[in-house]
PDB file of C-alpha atoms in Angstrom:
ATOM      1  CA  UNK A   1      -6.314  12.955   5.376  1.00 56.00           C
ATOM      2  CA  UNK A   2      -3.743  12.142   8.064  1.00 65.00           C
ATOM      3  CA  UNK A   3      -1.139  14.366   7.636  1.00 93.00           C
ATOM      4  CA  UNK A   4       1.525  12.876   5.121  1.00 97.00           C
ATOM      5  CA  UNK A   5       3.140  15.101   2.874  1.00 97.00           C
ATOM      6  CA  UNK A   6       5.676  14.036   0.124  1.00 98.00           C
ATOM      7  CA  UNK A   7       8.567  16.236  -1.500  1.00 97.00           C
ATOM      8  CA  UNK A   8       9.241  16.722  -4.470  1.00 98.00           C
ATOM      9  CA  UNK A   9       5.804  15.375  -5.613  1.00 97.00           C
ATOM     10  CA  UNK A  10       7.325  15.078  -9.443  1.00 98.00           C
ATOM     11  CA  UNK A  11      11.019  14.859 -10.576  1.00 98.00           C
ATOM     12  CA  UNK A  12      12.810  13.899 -13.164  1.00 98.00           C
ATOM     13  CA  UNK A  13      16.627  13.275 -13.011  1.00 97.00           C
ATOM     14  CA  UNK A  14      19.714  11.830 -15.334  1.00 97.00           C
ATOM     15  CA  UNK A  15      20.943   8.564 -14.993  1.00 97.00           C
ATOM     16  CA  UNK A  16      23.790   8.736 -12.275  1.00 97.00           C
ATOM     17  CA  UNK A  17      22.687  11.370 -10.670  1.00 97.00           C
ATOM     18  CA  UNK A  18      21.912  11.381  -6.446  1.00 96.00           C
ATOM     19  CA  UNK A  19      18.361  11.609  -5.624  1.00 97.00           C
ATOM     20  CA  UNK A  20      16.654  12.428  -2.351  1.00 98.00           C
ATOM     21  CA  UNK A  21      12.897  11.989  -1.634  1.00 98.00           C
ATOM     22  CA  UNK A  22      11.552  13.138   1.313  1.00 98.00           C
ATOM     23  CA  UNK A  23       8.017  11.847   3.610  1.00 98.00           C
ATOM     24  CA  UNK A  24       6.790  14.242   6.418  1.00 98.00           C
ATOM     25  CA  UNK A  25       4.670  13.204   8.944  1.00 97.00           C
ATOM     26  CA  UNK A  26       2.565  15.200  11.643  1.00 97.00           C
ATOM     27  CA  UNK A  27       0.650  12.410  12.791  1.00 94.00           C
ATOM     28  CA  UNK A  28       3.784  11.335  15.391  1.00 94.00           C
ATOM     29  CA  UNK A  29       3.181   7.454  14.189  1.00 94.00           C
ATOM     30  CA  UNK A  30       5.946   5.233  14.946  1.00 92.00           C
ATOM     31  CA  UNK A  31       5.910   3.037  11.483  1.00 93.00           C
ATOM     32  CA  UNK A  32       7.093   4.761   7.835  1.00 95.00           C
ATOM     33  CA  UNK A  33       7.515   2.861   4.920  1.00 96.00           C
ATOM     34  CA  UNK A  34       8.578   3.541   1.489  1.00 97.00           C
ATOM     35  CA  UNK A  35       6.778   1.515  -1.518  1.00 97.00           C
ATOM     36  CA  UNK A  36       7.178   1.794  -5.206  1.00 97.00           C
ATOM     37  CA  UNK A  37       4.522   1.079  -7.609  1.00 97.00           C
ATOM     38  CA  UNK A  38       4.830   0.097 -11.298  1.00 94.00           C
ATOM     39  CA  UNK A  39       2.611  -1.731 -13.787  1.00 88.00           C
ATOM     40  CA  UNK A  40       2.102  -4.973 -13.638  1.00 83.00           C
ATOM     41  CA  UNK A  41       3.629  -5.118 -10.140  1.00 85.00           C
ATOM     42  CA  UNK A  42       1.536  -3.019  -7.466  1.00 87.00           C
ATOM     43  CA  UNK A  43       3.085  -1.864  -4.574  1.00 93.00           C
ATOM     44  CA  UNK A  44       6.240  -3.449  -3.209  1.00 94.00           C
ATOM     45  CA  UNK A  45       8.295  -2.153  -0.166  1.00 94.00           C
ATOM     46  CA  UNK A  46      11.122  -0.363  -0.790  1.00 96.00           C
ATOM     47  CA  UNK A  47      12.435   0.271   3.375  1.00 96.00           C
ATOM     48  CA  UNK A  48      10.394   0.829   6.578  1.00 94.00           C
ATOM     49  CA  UNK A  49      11.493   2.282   9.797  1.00 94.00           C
ATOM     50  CA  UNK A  50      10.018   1.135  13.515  1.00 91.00           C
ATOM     51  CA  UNK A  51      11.552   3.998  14.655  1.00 91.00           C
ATOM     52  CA  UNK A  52      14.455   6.914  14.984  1.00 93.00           C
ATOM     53  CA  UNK A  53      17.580   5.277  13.510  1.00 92.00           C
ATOM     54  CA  UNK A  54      15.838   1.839  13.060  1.00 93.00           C
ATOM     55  CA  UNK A  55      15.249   0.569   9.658  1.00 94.00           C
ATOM     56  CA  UNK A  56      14.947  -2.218   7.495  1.00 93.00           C
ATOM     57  CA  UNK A  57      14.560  -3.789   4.086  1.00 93.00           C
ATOM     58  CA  UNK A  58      11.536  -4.468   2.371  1.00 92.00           C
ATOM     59  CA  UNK A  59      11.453  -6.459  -0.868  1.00 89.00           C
ATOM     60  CA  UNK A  60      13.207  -4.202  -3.680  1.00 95.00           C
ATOM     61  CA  UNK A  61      15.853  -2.694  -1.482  1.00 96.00           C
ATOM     62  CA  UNK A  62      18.958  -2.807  -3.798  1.00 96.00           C
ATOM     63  CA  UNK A  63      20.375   0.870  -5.009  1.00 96.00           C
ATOM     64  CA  UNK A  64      18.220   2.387  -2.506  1.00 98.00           C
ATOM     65  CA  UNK A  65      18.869   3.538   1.169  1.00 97.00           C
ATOM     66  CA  UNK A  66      17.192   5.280   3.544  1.00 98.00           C
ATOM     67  CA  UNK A  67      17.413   7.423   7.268  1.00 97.00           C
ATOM     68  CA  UNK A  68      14.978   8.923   9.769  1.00 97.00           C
ATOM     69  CA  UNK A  69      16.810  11.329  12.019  1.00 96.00           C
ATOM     70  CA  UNK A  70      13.807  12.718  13.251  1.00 96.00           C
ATOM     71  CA  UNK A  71      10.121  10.954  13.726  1.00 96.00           C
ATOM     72  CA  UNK A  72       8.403  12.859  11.606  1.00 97.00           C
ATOM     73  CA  UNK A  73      10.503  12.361   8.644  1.00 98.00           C
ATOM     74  CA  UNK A  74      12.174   9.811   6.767  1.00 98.00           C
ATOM     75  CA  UNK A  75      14.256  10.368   3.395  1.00 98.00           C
ATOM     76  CA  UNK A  76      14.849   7.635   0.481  1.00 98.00           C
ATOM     77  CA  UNK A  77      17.755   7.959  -1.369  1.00 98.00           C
ATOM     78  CA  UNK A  78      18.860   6.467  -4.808  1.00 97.00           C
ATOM     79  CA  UNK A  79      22.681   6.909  -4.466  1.00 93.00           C
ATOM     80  CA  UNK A  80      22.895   6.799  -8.202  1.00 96.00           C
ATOM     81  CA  UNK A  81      19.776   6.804 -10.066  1.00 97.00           C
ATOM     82  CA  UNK A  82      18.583   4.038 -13.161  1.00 97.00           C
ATOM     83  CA  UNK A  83      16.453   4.450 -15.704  1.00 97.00           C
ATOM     84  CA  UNK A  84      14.939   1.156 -13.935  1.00 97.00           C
ATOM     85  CA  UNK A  85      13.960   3.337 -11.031  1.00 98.00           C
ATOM     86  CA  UNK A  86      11.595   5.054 -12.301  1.00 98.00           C
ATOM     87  CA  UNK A  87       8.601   4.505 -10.422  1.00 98.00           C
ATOM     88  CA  UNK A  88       5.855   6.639  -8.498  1.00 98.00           C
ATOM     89  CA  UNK A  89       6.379   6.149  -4.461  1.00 98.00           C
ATOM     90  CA  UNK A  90       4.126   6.115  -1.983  1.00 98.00           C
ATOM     91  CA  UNK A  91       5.621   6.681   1.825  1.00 98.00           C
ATOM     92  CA  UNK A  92       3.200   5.113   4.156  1.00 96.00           C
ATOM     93  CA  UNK A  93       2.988   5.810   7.886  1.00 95.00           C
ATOM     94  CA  UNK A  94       1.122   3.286  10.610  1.00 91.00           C
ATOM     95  CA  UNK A  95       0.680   3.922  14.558  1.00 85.00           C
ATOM     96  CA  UNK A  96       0.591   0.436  14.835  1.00 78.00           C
ATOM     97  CA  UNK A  97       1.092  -2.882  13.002  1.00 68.00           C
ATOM     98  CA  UNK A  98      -1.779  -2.453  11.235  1.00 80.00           C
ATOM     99  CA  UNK A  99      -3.410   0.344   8.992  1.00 88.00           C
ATOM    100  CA  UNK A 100      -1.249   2.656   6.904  1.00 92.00           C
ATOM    101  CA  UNK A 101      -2.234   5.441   5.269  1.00 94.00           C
ATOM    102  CA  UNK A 102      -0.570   6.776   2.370  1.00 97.00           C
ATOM    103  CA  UNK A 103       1.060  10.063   1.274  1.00 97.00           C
ATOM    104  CA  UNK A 104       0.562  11.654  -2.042  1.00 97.00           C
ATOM    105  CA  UNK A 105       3.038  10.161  -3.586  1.00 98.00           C
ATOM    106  CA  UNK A 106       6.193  11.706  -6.077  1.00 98.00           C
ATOM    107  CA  UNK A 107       6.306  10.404  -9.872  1.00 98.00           C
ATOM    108  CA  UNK A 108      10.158  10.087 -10.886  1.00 98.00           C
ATOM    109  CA  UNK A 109      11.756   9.591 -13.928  1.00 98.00           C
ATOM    110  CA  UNK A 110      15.176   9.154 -14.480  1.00 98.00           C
ATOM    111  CA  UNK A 111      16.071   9.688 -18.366  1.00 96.00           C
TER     112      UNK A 111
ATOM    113  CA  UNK B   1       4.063 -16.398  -6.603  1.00 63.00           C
ATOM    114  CA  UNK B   2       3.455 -13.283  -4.269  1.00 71.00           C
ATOM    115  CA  UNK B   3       1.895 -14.042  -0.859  1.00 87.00           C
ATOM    116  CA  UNK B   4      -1.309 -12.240  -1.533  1.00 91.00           C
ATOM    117  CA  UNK B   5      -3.522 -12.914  -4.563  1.00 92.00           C
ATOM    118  CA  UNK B   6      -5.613 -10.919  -6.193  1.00 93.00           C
ATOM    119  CA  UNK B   7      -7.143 -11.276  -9.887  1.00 89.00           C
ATOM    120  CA  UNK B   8      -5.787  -8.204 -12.491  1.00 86.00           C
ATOM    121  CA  UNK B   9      -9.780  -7.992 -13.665  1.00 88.00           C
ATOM    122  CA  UNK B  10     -11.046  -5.619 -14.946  1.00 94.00           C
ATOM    123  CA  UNK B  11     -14.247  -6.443 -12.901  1.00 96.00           C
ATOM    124  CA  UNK B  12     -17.091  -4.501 -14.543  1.00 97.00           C
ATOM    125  CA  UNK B  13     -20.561  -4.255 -13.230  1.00 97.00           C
ATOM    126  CA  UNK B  14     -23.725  -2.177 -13.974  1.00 97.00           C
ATOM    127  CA  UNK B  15     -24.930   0.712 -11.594  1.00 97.00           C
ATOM    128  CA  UNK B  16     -26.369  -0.714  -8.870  1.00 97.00           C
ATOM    129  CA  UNK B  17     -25.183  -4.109  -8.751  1.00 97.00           C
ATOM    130  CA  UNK B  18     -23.059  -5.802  -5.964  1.00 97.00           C
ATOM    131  CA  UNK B  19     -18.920  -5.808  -6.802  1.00 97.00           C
ATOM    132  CA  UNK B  20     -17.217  -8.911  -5.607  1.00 97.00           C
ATOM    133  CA  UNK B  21     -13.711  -8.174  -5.487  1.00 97.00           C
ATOM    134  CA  UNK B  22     -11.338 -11.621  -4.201  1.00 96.00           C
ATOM    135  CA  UNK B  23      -7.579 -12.055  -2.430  1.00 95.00           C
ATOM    136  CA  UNK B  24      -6.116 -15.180  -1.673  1.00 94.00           C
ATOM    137  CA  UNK B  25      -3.242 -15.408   0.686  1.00 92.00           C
ATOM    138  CA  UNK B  26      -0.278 -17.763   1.646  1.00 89.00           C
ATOM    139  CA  UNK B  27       0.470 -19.031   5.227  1.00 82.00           C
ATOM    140  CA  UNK B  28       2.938 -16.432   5.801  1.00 80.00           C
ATOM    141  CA  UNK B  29       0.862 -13.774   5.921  1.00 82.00           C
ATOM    142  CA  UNK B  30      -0.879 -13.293   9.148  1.00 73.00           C
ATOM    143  CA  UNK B  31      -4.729 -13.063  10.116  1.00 71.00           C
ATOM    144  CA  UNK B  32      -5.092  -9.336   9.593  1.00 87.00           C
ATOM    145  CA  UNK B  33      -6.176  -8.161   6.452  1.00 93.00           C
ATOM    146  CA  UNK B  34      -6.801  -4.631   4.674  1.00 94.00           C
ATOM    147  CA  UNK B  35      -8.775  -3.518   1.458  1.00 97.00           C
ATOM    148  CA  UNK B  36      -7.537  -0.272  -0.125  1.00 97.00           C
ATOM    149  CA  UNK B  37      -8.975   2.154  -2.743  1.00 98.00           C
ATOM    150  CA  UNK B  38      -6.758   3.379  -5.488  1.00 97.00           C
ATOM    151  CA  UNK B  39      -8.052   6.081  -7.869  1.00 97.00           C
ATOM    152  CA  UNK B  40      -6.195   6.135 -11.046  1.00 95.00           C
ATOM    153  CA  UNK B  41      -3.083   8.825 -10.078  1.00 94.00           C
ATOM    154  CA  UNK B  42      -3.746   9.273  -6.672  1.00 96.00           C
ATOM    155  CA  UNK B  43      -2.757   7.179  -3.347  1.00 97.00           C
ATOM    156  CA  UNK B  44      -4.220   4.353  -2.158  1.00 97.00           C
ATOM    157  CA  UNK B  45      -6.777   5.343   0.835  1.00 96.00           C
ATOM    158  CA  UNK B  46      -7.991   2.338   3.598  1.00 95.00           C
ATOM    159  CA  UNK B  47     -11.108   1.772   3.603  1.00 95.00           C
ATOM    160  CA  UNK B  48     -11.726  -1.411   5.311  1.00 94.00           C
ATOM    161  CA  UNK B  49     -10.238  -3.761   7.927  1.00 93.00           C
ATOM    162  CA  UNK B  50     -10.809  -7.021   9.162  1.00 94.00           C
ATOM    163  CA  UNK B  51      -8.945  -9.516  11.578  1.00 90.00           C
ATOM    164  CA  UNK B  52     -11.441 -11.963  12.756  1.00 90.00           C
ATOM    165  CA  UNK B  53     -12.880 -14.570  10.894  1.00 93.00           C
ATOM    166  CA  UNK B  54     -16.689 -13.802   9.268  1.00 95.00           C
ATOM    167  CA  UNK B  55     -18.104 -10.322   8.120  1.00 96.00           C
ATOM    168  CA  UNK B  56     -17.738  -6.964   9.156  1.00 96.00           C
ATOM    169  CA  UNK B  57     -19.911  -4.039   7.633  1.00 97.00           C
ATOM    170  CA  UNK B  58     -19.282  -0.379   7.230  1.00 96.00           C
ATOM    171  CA  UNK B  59     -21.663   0.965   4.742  1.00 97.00           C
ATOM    172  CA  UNK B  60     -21.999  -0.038   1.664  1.00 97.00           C
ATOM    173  CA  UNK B  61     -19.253  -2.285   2.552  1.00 97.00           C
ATOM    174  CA  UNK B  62     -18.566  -5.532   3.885  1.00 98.00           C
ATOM    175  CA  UNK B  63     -15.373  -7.380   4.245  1.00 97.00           C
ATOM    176  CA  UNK B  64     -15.332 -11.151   4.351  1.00 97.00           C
ATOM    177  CA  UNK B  65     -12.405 -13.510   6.302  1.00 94.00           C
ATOM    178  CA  UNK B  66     -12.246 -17.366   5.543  1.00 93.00           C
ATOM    179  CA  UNK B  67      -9.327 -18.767   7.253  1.00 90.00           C
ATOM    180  CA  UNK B  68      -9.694 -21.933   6.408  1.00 91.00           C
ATOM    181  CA  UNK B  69     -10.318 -21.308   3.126  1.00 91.00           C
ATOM    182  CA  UNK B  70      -7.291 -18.469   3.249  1.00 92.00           C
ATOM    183  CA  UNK B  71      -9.117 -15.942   1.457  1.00 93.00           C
ATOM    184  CA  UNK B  72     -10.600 -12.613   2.169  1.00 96.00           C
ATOM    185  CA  UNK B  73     -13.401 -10.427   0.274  1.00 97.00           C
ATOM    186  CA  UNK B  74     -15.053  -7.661  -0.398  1.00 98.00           C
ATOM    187  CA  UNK B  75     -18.505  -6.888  -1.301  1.00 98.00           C
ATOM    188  CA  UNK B  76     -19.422  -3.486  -2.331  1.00 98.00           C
ATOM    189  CA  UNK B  77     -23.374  -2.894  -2.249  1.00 98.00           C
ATOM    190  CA  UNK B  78     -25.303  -0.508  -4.803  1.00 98.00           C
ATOM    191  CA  UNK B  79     -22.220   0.459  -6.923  1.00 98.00           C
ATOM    192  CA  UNK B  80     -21.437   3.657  -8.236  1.00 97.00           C
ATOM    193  CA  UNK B  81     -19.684   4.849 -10.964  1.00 97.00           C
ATOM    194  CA  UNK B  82     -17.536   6.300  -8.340  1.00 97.00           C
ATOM    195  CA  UNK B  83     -16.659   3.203  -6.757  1.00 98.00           C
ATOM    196  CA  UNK B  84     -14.630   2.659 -10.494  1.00 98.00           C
ATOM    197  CA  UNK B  85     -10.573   2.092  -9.126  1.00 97.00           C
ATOM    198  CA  UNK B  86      -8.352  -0.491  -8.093  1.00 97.00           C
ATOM    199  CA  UNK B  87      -8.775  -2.058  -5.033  1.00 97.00           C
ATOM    200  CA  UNK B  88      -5.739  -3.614  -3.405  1.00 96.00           C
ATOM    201  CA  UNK B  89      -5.716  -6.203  -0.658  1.00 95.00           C
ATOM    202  CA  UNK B  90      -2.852  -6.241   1.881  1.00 94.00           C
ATOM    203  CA  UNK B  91      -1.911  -8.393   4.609  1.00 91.00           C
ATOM    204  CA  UNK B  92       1.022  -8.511   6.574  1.00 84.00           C
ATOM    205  CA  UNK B  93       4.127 -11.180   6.649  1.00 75.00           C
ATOM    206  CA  UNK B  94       4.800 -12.669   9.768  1.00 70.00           C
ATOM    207  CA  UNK B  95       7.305 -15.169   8.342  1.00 65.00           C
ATOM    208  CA  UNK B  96      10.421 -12.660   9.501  1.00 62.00           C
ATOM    209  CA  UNK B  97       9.382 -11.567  13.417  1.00 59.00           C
ATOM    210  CA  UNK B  98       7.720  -8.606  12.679  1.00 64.00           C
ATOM    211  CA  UNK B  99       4.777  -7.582  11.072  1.00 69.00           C
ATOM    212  CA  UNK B 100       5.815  -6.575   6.846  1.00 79.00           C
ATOM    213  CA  UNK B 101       3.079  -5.486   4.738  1.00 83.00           C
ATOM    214  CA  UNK B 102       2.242  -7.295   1.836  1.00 88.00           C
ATOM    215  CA  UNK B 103      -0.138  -6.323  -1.101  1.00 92.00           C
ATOM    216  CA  UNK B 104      -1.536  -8.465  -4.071  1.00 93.00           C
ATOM    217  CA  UNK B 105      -1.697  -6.161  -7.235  1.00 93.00           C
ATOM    218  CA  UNK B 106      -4.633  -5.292  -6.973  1.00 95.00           C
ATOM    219  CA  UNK B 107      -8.232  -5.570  -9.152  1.00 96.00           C
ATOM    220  CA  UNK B 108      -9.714  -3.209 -11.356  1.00 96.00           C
ATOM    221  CA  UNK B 109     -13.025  -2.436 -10.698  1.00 97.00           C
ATOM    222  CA  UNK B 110     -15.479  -0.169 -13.390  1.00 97.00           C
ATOM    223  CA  UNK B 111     -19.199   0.106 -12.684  1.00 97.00           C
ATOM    224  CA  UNK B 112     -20.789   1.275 -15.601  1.00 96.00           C
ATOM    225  CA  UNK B 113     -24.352   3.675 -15.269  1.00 92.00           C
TER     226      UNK B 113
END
């Protein structure tokens, strides 16, 4: 497996709360991404980053942001969680523009 | 309408058999295409790639590009039971500048001994 890790990997939080995820790389790729996936709607991006500082939206963006200080890691945050948000999500990593491979993914749910 | 395709299934198929598994895809997403495995609760893992138009084989597996027809396969040889998951198709969206990856929701698959 390349080397993705994914903190917490389950969490479950009160509406209105803050709520940090965290994706961990060792693999020194250049591309993250953060995806959720729910029924009935696969995976959809959440954020990506091309690099340190650089990021971007992806298609579900809103009540969401996210930073990458550091290569190897790059946080999502929900500033104030919904009970819409919960999701599982993935954070992906790529070398290129091309393959990603996944993390283990955390399971939240906001009650 | 998202930009890749793909039916819900489930697609179910004895032991043995060959799994046909279909995406469709829009003109915004560009000519390179991925096939990922999804066991039920886990991540999705790549298992196959495929950029140029016509076949490419790895295993028990061959991916399938029609451009013209803007669609992409993939055939999965001698099934197992442990082939049963959802297999998502991904492509990326040009339409922006840079490369965005796209997915289609992905197709159920069960092969059944």
């Amino acid at each position: 497996d390349a080397g993705i890790t994914q903190s917490p990997r389950h969490k479950v939080t009160e509406t209105g709360t803050p709520v940090t995820l965290r994706c961990h790389q060792t693999e020194n790729h250049r591309y993250m991404y953060w995806y959720r996936q729910d029924p009935g709607h696969g995976l959809r991006l959440i954020h990506y980053s091309y690099g340190v500082k650089d990021t971007d939206k992806g298609e579900v963006s809103d009540g969401y942001s996210v930073s990458r200080s550091k290569t190897e890691d790059f946080l999502l945050t929900l500033e104030s969680a919904t009970s819409s948000q919960t999701s599982v999500y993935f954070c992906a990593i790529s070398g290129t523009e091309r393959e990603q491979y996944f993390g283990p993914g955390t399971r939240l749910t906001v009650t | 309408q998202k930009e890749v395709e793909q039916n819900s299934g489930p697609l179910s198929v004895p032991e043995g058999a060959i799994a046909s598994l279909n995406c469709t895809y829009s003109d915004r997403v560009s000519q390179s295409f991925f096939w990922y495995r999804q066991y039920s609760g886990k991540s999705p893992e790549l298992i196959m790639s495929i950029y140029s138009n016509g076949d490419k084989e790895d295993g028990r597996f061959t991916a399938q590009l029609n451009k013209a027809s803007q669609y992409v396969s993939l055939l999965i040889r001698d099934s197992q039971p442990s082939d049963s998951a959802t297999y998502l198709c991904a492509g990326r969206d040009s339409s922006g500048g840079s490369y965005i990856p796209t997915f289609g929701r992905g197709t159920s698959l069960i092969v059944h001994p």
